[in-house]
XYZ file of C-alpha atoms in Angstrom:
431
model
C 0.018 -0.052 0.119
C 3.134 2.373 0.602
C 4.232 2.063 -3.027
C 0.702 2.145 -4.403
C 0.875 5.630 -3.069
C 3.396 6.864 -3.751
C 2.628 5.143 -6.937
C -0.767 7.258 -6.954
C 0.425 10.306 -5.681
C 2.826 10.798 -8.288
C 0.697 10.467 -10.820
C -1.269 13.412 -9.813
C 1.635 15.804 -10.035
C 3.299 14.566 -12.150
C 6.572 15.888 -11.782
C 9.090 13.785 -9.107
C 12.646 15.040 -8.953
C 15.222 13.045 -6.358
C 18.544 14.109 -4.781
C 20.549 11.776 -3.189
C 18.475 9.218 -0.988
C 15.054 11.206 -1.704
C 12.636 11.497 -4.417
C 11.054 15.540 -4.053
C 7.352 15.073 -5.759
C 5.358 17.958 -5.703
C 1.194 17.697 -4.711
C -2.191 19.878 -5.265
C -0.942 23.360 -4.113
C -2.751 24.582 -0.721
C -6.077 26.418 -0.420
C -3.896 29.465 -0.031
C -0.448 31.313 0.706
C 0.594 29.989 4.713
C 4.363 30.078 5.740
C 5.065 29.752 9.544
C 2.374 27.567 9.369
C 1.927 24.121 12.019
C 2.167 21.205 10.298
C 1.193 17.768 12.013
C -0.120 14.146 10.386
C -3.541 12.635 11.603
C -5.678 9.669 10.423
C -9.143 9.457 9.082
C -10.773 6.482 8.805
C -7.439 5.032 8.676
C -6.540 7.167 5.636
C -3.112 9.411 6.160
C -4.352 13.412 6.206
C -2.052 16.289 7.009
C -2.928 19.158 8.437
C -1.829 23.235 7.963
C -2.531 25.014 11.321
C -2.818 29.025 11.620
C 0.109 31.136 10.454
C 1.058 34.031 7.538
C -0.527 35.014 4.230
C 1.073 35.838 1.501
C 1.186 39.882 2.572
C 3.927 39.140 5.552
C 2.271 41.531 7.314
C 1.035 41.529 10.664
C -2.152 42.273 9.449
C -1.992 39.262 7.432
C -1.940 35.930 10.842
C -4.341 34.278 10.933
C -6.171 30.649 12.555
C -7.084 29.878 9.110
C -6.206 25.823 8.809
C -6.485 22.661 5.906
C -6.044 19.304 5.527
C -4.351 17.795 3.137
C -6.270 13.481 1.698
C -3.812 11.225 0.942
C -5.934 9.083 -1.082
C -7.925 11.272 -3.416
C -4.833 14.129 -3.499
C -6.581 16.543 -2.582
C -6.450 20.021 0.353
C -9.633 21.192 1.823
C -10.222 24.152 4.613
C -11.200 23.205 8.195
C -12.474 25.226 10.702
C -10.109 27.544 11.540
C -8.300 27.703 15.384
C -10.693 28.575 18.109
C -9.147 31.517 18.909
C -9.197 35.171 19.517
C -6.364 36.388 17.191
C -4.311 35.622 14.090
C -0.938 33.650 15.475
C 2.312 31.615 13.920
C 4.493 29.011 15.156
C 2.786 27.025 16.984
C 3.245 23.476 16.958
C 1.351 20.308 15.906
C 1.504 17.233 17.492
C -0.221 14.236 17.477
C -0.957 11.434 20.165
C -3.693 8.572 20.139
C -4.678 10.440 17.075
C -6.004 13.186 19.207
C -3.530 16.692 17.370
C -2.326 19.198 20.092
C -1.797 22.566 18.244
C 0.405 24.476 21.241
C 1.340 27.962 21.487
C 2.502 30.190 19.075
C 2.681 34.169 19.168
C 0.588 36.662 17.788
C 1.552 40.292 16.276
C 0.018 43.513 16.858
C -0.281 46.127 15.281
C 2.749 49.191 16.138
C 4.884 45.736 16.639
C 3.564 44.220 19.940
C 4.179 40.402 20.710
C 2.610 38.154 23.076
C 3.621 34.447 23.196
C 0.020 32.231 23.624
C -0.560 29.509 26.332
C -3.465 27.655 24.428
C -3.753 24.146 23.901
C -6.112 22.840 21.527
C -7.163 19.799 20.366
C -8.583 18.408 17.028
C -10.333 15.345 16.375
C -9.446 14.549 12.579
C -12.114 11.482 12.877
C -15.001 14.272 13.534
C -12.884 16.903 11.826
C -13.907 18.661 14.968
C -12.374 20.923 17.844
C -12.865 19.376 21.113
C -12.412 22.153 24.409
C -9.098 23.300 24.798
C -6.609 22.117 26.903
C -5.498 22.802 30.439
C -3.087 26.390 29.673
C 1.016 25.582 28.675
C 2.422 26.747 32.082
C 4.792 29.242 30.027
C 3.276 30.473 27.330
C 5.341 29.619 24.178
C 6.369 30.149 20.895
C 9.325 28.553 17.922
C 8.976 26.059 20.588
C 11.173 22.621 20.355
C 8.299 19.674 19.996
C 8.320 16.305 20.244
C 6.026 13.002 21.437
C 7.098 10.255 23.795
C 5.971 6.974 23.420
C 2.672 8.283 21.777
C 1.493 9.772 25.306
C 3.967 12.445 26.401
C 4.330 16.090 24.875
C 7.824 17.506 25.014
C 7.889 21.138 24.657
C 11.349 22.475 24.972
C 13.154 25.448 25.286
C 11.348 28.215 22.629
C 10.390 32.156 23.246
C 8.012 33.480 26.166
C 6.901 36.518 25.237
C 10.828 38.799 25.517
C 13.246 36.273 26.187
C 15.093 32.308 25.371
C 13.189 30.133 27.828
C 15.097 26.871 29.395
C 11.631 25.453 30.749
C 11.357 22.220 29.705
C 7.054 21.630 29.471
C 5.844 18.201 29.267
C 1.895 17.290 28.443
C -0.054 14.371 29.435
C -2.856 14.220 26.973
C -4.503 11.942 28.278
C -4.433 13.178 31.749
C -4.841 16.721 30.125
C -1.774 17.727 32.616
C 1.351 19.670 32.659
C 4.781 19.096 33.944
C 7.844 20.389 34.223
C 10.950 18.939 32.965
C 14.304 19.529 34.020
C 15.322 22.350 31.826
C 18.117 22.784 29.419
C 21.035 24.355 30.581
C 20.535 28.177 30.654
C 22.476 29.705 28.443
C 22.373 30.689 24.438
C 23.758 27.383 23.564
C 20.828 25.831 24.958
C 18.302 28.059 25.143
C 16.411 28.921 20.857
C 13.021 29.718 19.053
C 13.135 28.730 15.853
C 14.729 25.436 16.296
C 13.393 21.528 15.985
C 13.560 18.507 16.590
C 12.791 14.697 17.518
C 12.619 12.028 19.845
C 14.596 8.594 19.641
C 13.832 5.821 21.860
C 14.481 8.031 25.277
C 16.589 10.007 23.539
C 14.893 13.940 22.808
C 17.361 15.793 19.853
C 16.963 18.555 18.544
C 19.161 21.166 16.060
C 19.287 25.021 14.600
C 17.583 28.334 16.404
C 18.337 31.662 16.987
C 19.800 32.211 20.774
C 19.639 35.617 22.070
C 22.533 38.074 21.732
C 22.765 41.052 18.357
C 21.039 40.144 15.521
C 19.544 36.863 17.341
C 22.260 34.989 15.924
C 21.656 31.437 14.222
C 23.117 28.198 15.951
C 24.558 25.193 14.846
C 24.326 23.081 18.565
C 22.569 19.598 18.149
C 21.440 18.896 22.117
C 20.549 15.851 23.604
C 18.696 15.279 25.921
C 18.214 11.500 27.574
C 14.760 10.803 29.045
C 14.631 8.595 32.532
C 11.410 6.779 31.104
C 11.594 5.330 35.095
C 10.829 9.293 35.230
C 10.148 11.034 32.085
C 10.024 14.299 33.820
C 13.533 13.558 34.491
C 16.635 14.480 31.572
C 20.145 14.332 31.483
C 21.584 17.467 28.577
C 25.030 17.620 26.653
C 25.424 18.992 23.213
C 27.304 16.373 21.121
C 28.049 17.962 17.997
C 27.489 20.634 15.721
C 25.587 20.476 12.820
C 27.967 20.593 9.379
C 27.874 23.852 7.308
C 25.104 26.172 8.050
C 23.399 26.576 11.061
C 19.841 26.389 10.720
C 16.325 27.965 11.905
C 13.037 27.770 11.476
C 13.716 24.044 10.074
C 11.135 21.432 8.991
C 12.251 17.505 11.169
C 11.170 14.207 9.814
C 13.010 11.155 11.638
C 13.714 7.802 10.794
C 14.298 4.566 12.182
C 18.294 5.809 14.408
C 18.222 8.663 11.873
C 16.775 12.192 12.302
C 16.158 14.737 9.976
C 16.229 18.735 9.387
C 14.266 19.930 6.561
C 15.072 22.663 4.179
C 14.929 26.227 6.795
C 17.436 28.788 6.665
C 20.885 29.707 7.955
C 20.072 33.053 9.068
C 17.762 34.029 11.519
C 14.513 36.728 10.157
C 11.773 38.246 11.606
C 8.374 36.795 10.033
C 8.605 38.735 6.980
C 11.137 37.035 6.357
C 13.639 40.317 6.686
C 17.228 39.447 8.332
C 17.730 39.809 11.759
C 21.061 41.520 11.412
C 19.876 44.498 8.698
C 21.202 41.660 5.695
C 17.787 41.777 3.658
C 15.200 39.068 2.746
C 16.522 35.598 3.701
C 16.966 32.388 1.149
C 16.262 29.259 2.169
C 19.080 26.303 2.097
C 18.561 23.655 -0.307
C 19.471 20.451 1.556
C 18.209 17.738 3.997
C 21.310 17.576 7.274
C 20.930 13.603 8.293
C 21.794 12.720 12.227
C 22.827 9.343 12.735
C 22.004 8.588 16.731
C 23.780 5.391 16.426
C 27.400 6.648 14.752
C 26.301 10.543 16.191
C 27.144 11.787 12.637
C 26.274 13.356 9.909
C 25.269 13.979 7.214
C 25.119 17.786 5.145
C 22.449 16.159 2.498
C 23.377 19.486 0.221
C 21.220 19.312 -3.054
C 17.458 19.303 -2.803
C 15.551 20.294 -5.939
C 13.120 22.459 -3.607
C 14.649 25.405 -1.852
C 11.569 25.829 1.395
C 11.943 27.278 4.569
C 9.400 28.649 8.052
C 8.913 25.692 8.476
C 6.932 24.157 11.608
C 6.877 20.509 10.896
C 6.518 17.257 8.651
C 3.986 15.247 7.917
C 5.051 11.573 8.377
C 2.563 9.359 6.187
C 4.348 6.344 6.273
C 7.572 5.097 6.992
C 10.047 6.826 4.631
C 7.363 9.242 3.248
C 7.225 13.152 4.373
C 4.978 15.424 3.593
C 5.925 19.568 3.876
C 3.770 22.281 2.789
C 3.690 25.495 2.800
C 6.351 28.217 4.697
C 9.110 30.450 2.422
C 10.337 29.797 -1.296
C 13.192 32.231 -2.892
C 12.705 35.675 -2.353
C 10.501 35.030 0.473
C 7.793 34.030 -0.676
C 4.982 32.665 1.230
C 4.207 29.232 -0.185
C 1.893 27.671 -1.385
C 3.196 24.639 -2.943
C 3.157 20.644 -1.354
C 5.818 18.880 -1.722
C 5.872 14.555 -0.934
C 10.006 13.446 0.588
C 10.633 10.456 -0.512
C 13.431 8.584 2.450
C 14.774 5.606 0.359
C 17.794 4.450 3.045
C 19.419 1.172 0.899
C 20.293 4.434 -1.460
C 21.608 6.363 1.669
C 24.090 4.022 2.307
C 24.035 3.855 6.354
C 22.080 0.706 8.093
C 19.483 3.168 9.492
C 18.706 -0.140 12.311
C 21.105 -1.888 14.709
C 20.704 -5.936 14.599
C 17.693 -6.354 17.590
C 15.423 -3.608 15.543
C 15.940 -4.937 11.892
C 12.846 -6.361 10.310
C 11.048 -7.778 7.224
C 7.575 -7.407 6.213
C 6.335 -9.646 3.376
C 3.589 -9.590 1.366
C 2.101 -6.910 1.517
C -0.602 -5.835 1.139
C -2.355 -8.619 2.541
C -5.540 -10.252 2.302
C -4.516 -13.260 4.755
C -1.726 -13.473 6.344
C 1.477 -11.540 7.327
C 4.863 -12.479 8.201
C 7.773 -11.046 9.120
C 11.839 -11.541 10.106
C 13.864 -10.121 12.709
C 16.158 -10.792 15.492
C 15.655 -14.688 17.225
C 12.964 -14.021 20.238
C 12.385 -10.271 20.296
C 9.736 -8.742 21.556
C 6.420 -7.695 17.996
C 3.872 -5.494 18.875
C 1.726 -4.041 16.293
C -0.068 -1.258 16.288
C -3.726 0.100 13.494
C -3.795 3.551 11.921
C -5.025 5.091 15.157
C -1.793 3.710 17.294
C -4.217 1.435 19.135
C -2.304 -1.786 19.585
C -3.656 -4.738 18.897
C -1.517 -7.763 18.561
C 2.429 -8.067 20.680
C 4.083 -11.600 20.950
C 7.477 -12.968 20.854
C 7.402 -16.276 19.418
C 5.974 -15.787 16.152
C 7.202 -14.784 12.740
C 3.687 -15.043 11.357
C -0.409 -13.740 12.021
C -4.103 -15.063 10.605
C -4.909 -11.492 9.413
C -7.376 -12.425 7.460
C -10.658 -11.272 9.992
C -9.142 -7.574 10.867
C -10.531 -4.684 9.469
C -9.442 -3.755 6.194
C -5.825 -0.125 6.797
C -2.349 0.105 7.716
C -0.291 -1.685 10.382
C 2.176 -0.542 12.011
C 5.293 -3.019 13.245
C 6.912 -1.724 16.812
C 9.660 -3.866 18.125
C 12.512 -2.004 20.751
C 11.614 1.897 22.869
C 8.001 1.966 20.465
C 10.040 2.785 17.319
C 8.408 1.800 14.524
C 10.074 -0.368 12.144
C 7.654 -2.059 9.377
C 4.780 -1.187 8.055
C 1.691 -3.816 6.151
C -1.983 -3.027 4.995
C -4.969 -5.175 4.941
C -6.608 -5.667 1.775
C -9.549 -7.405 0.763
C-alpha cells in the first residue's frame, strides 16, 4: 500500500525530482499561501491526512497572520479548508503534535499593529475523525512560541525551550494528553547554546535531539548546535542534557524535523535568522532558504550535510509523516521570501543512503504487503513484536511467532514496532 500510495501521489502530481536518498514530488497546492504554519499528520478512517494550522499569508504583514486551517487527503490528493483554530487572534509559530490520533496545537504568538507581540498559552485539541475541535486543553504554564515539540512513546508531548514574550527560556514543559495535565521537566542548561527559538527536533527512543534555532544576542544569531536530552523512562521529567556536536555547514533556523529509525532529518530552513516577514534580523535584507536535508545518525553519531535538495523551503513548523519513509511539507517560504502554497512529498530511501538505519535487534522485513490473509516478518530471534493500527492502538504483541493470520482484521494500515516503540515496519490489510 505504501508504494501504491506513492504511485498514486506521483501520478496526481505529475513530476518527481530526486536528490541522493530523497525523491521530492510536488502535490496539489494548498488553498492559500501560508507560512510559519503548524503541520502534522493524523488518520481519518485509516487514511493518512496532513494538517496545517494558522500562519501568515502572502502579505507577510502582521494583519495577514490568521487562524485558517486546512487538511490534505493523501488518498484523494486534494486539500480542503477546515474550521479555523478556536482562538481570538491570528497566530504563527505554534507547534502541532498527534497522540492517539488527536492533534494538539500548542503555543504560537500574536502580533499587533505597531509591532507588539505576545506568546500564547493555548492548547487546542482537534479530532480528525469528527473534523472538529474539542475543548481547549489545560493552558501551558509558560506561554511559548517557536518551540521544539516532540512526542515520547505516543503518550507525552515534550515542549522544549522556545520564546516566551520577551526572551528565550530553558523550560521543558511536558503535556500528558490522557490526563490533560502539565509537568515540569529538567530544564535545558540555562545558556544561549541551549535556549533557542526556531529550533526543531525529534525523540528517538528515549532521547530528545534538537538542532538549530536563534539564540539571544546581537541580531539573534543562528546556532548549529545539536542538543541531546536523555529521558529517564522511569521518570520522564528527569532529563540529562548535553551538546554532542554541531551540524556541518550553515546553522539552521525554522527547519522541519523528521525521523526514520535511528536517523533524524532537518529539512530546509535558513542559515540566517529573520522576522516573520522573511527579513533578516541582522539588517542584511531578505533571507533565502537552504537547499539541503541535514541528517544525523544517532547510533554512529555522524552527520550528513545533505546538500543538493531540488527545492528550497524555509519557515517550516513541522513535517507530516504519512508512512515510514514518506513525509509531507507544505507552506513556508520559497526563495525571495515568497510565501508558499506548495506541497511536497519527500520519500527517503535508506538503501541509497547506504546506512544501516537500525540496530540488528530492531531490523525487520515484512511480507507480503499488502495482504488479505497472512502477514509474515523476519526479525531477530526472541524480539518482541508489537502491532498497532492506524490510530496508534496496539492490536497484537508477541515474541514466539513470525507469522500472523490477519484475514479477519479490518482493512487498513498497520505498523510494527520492536524496541522502544520505534516503528520499523508497515503492512496493509486489503480485501
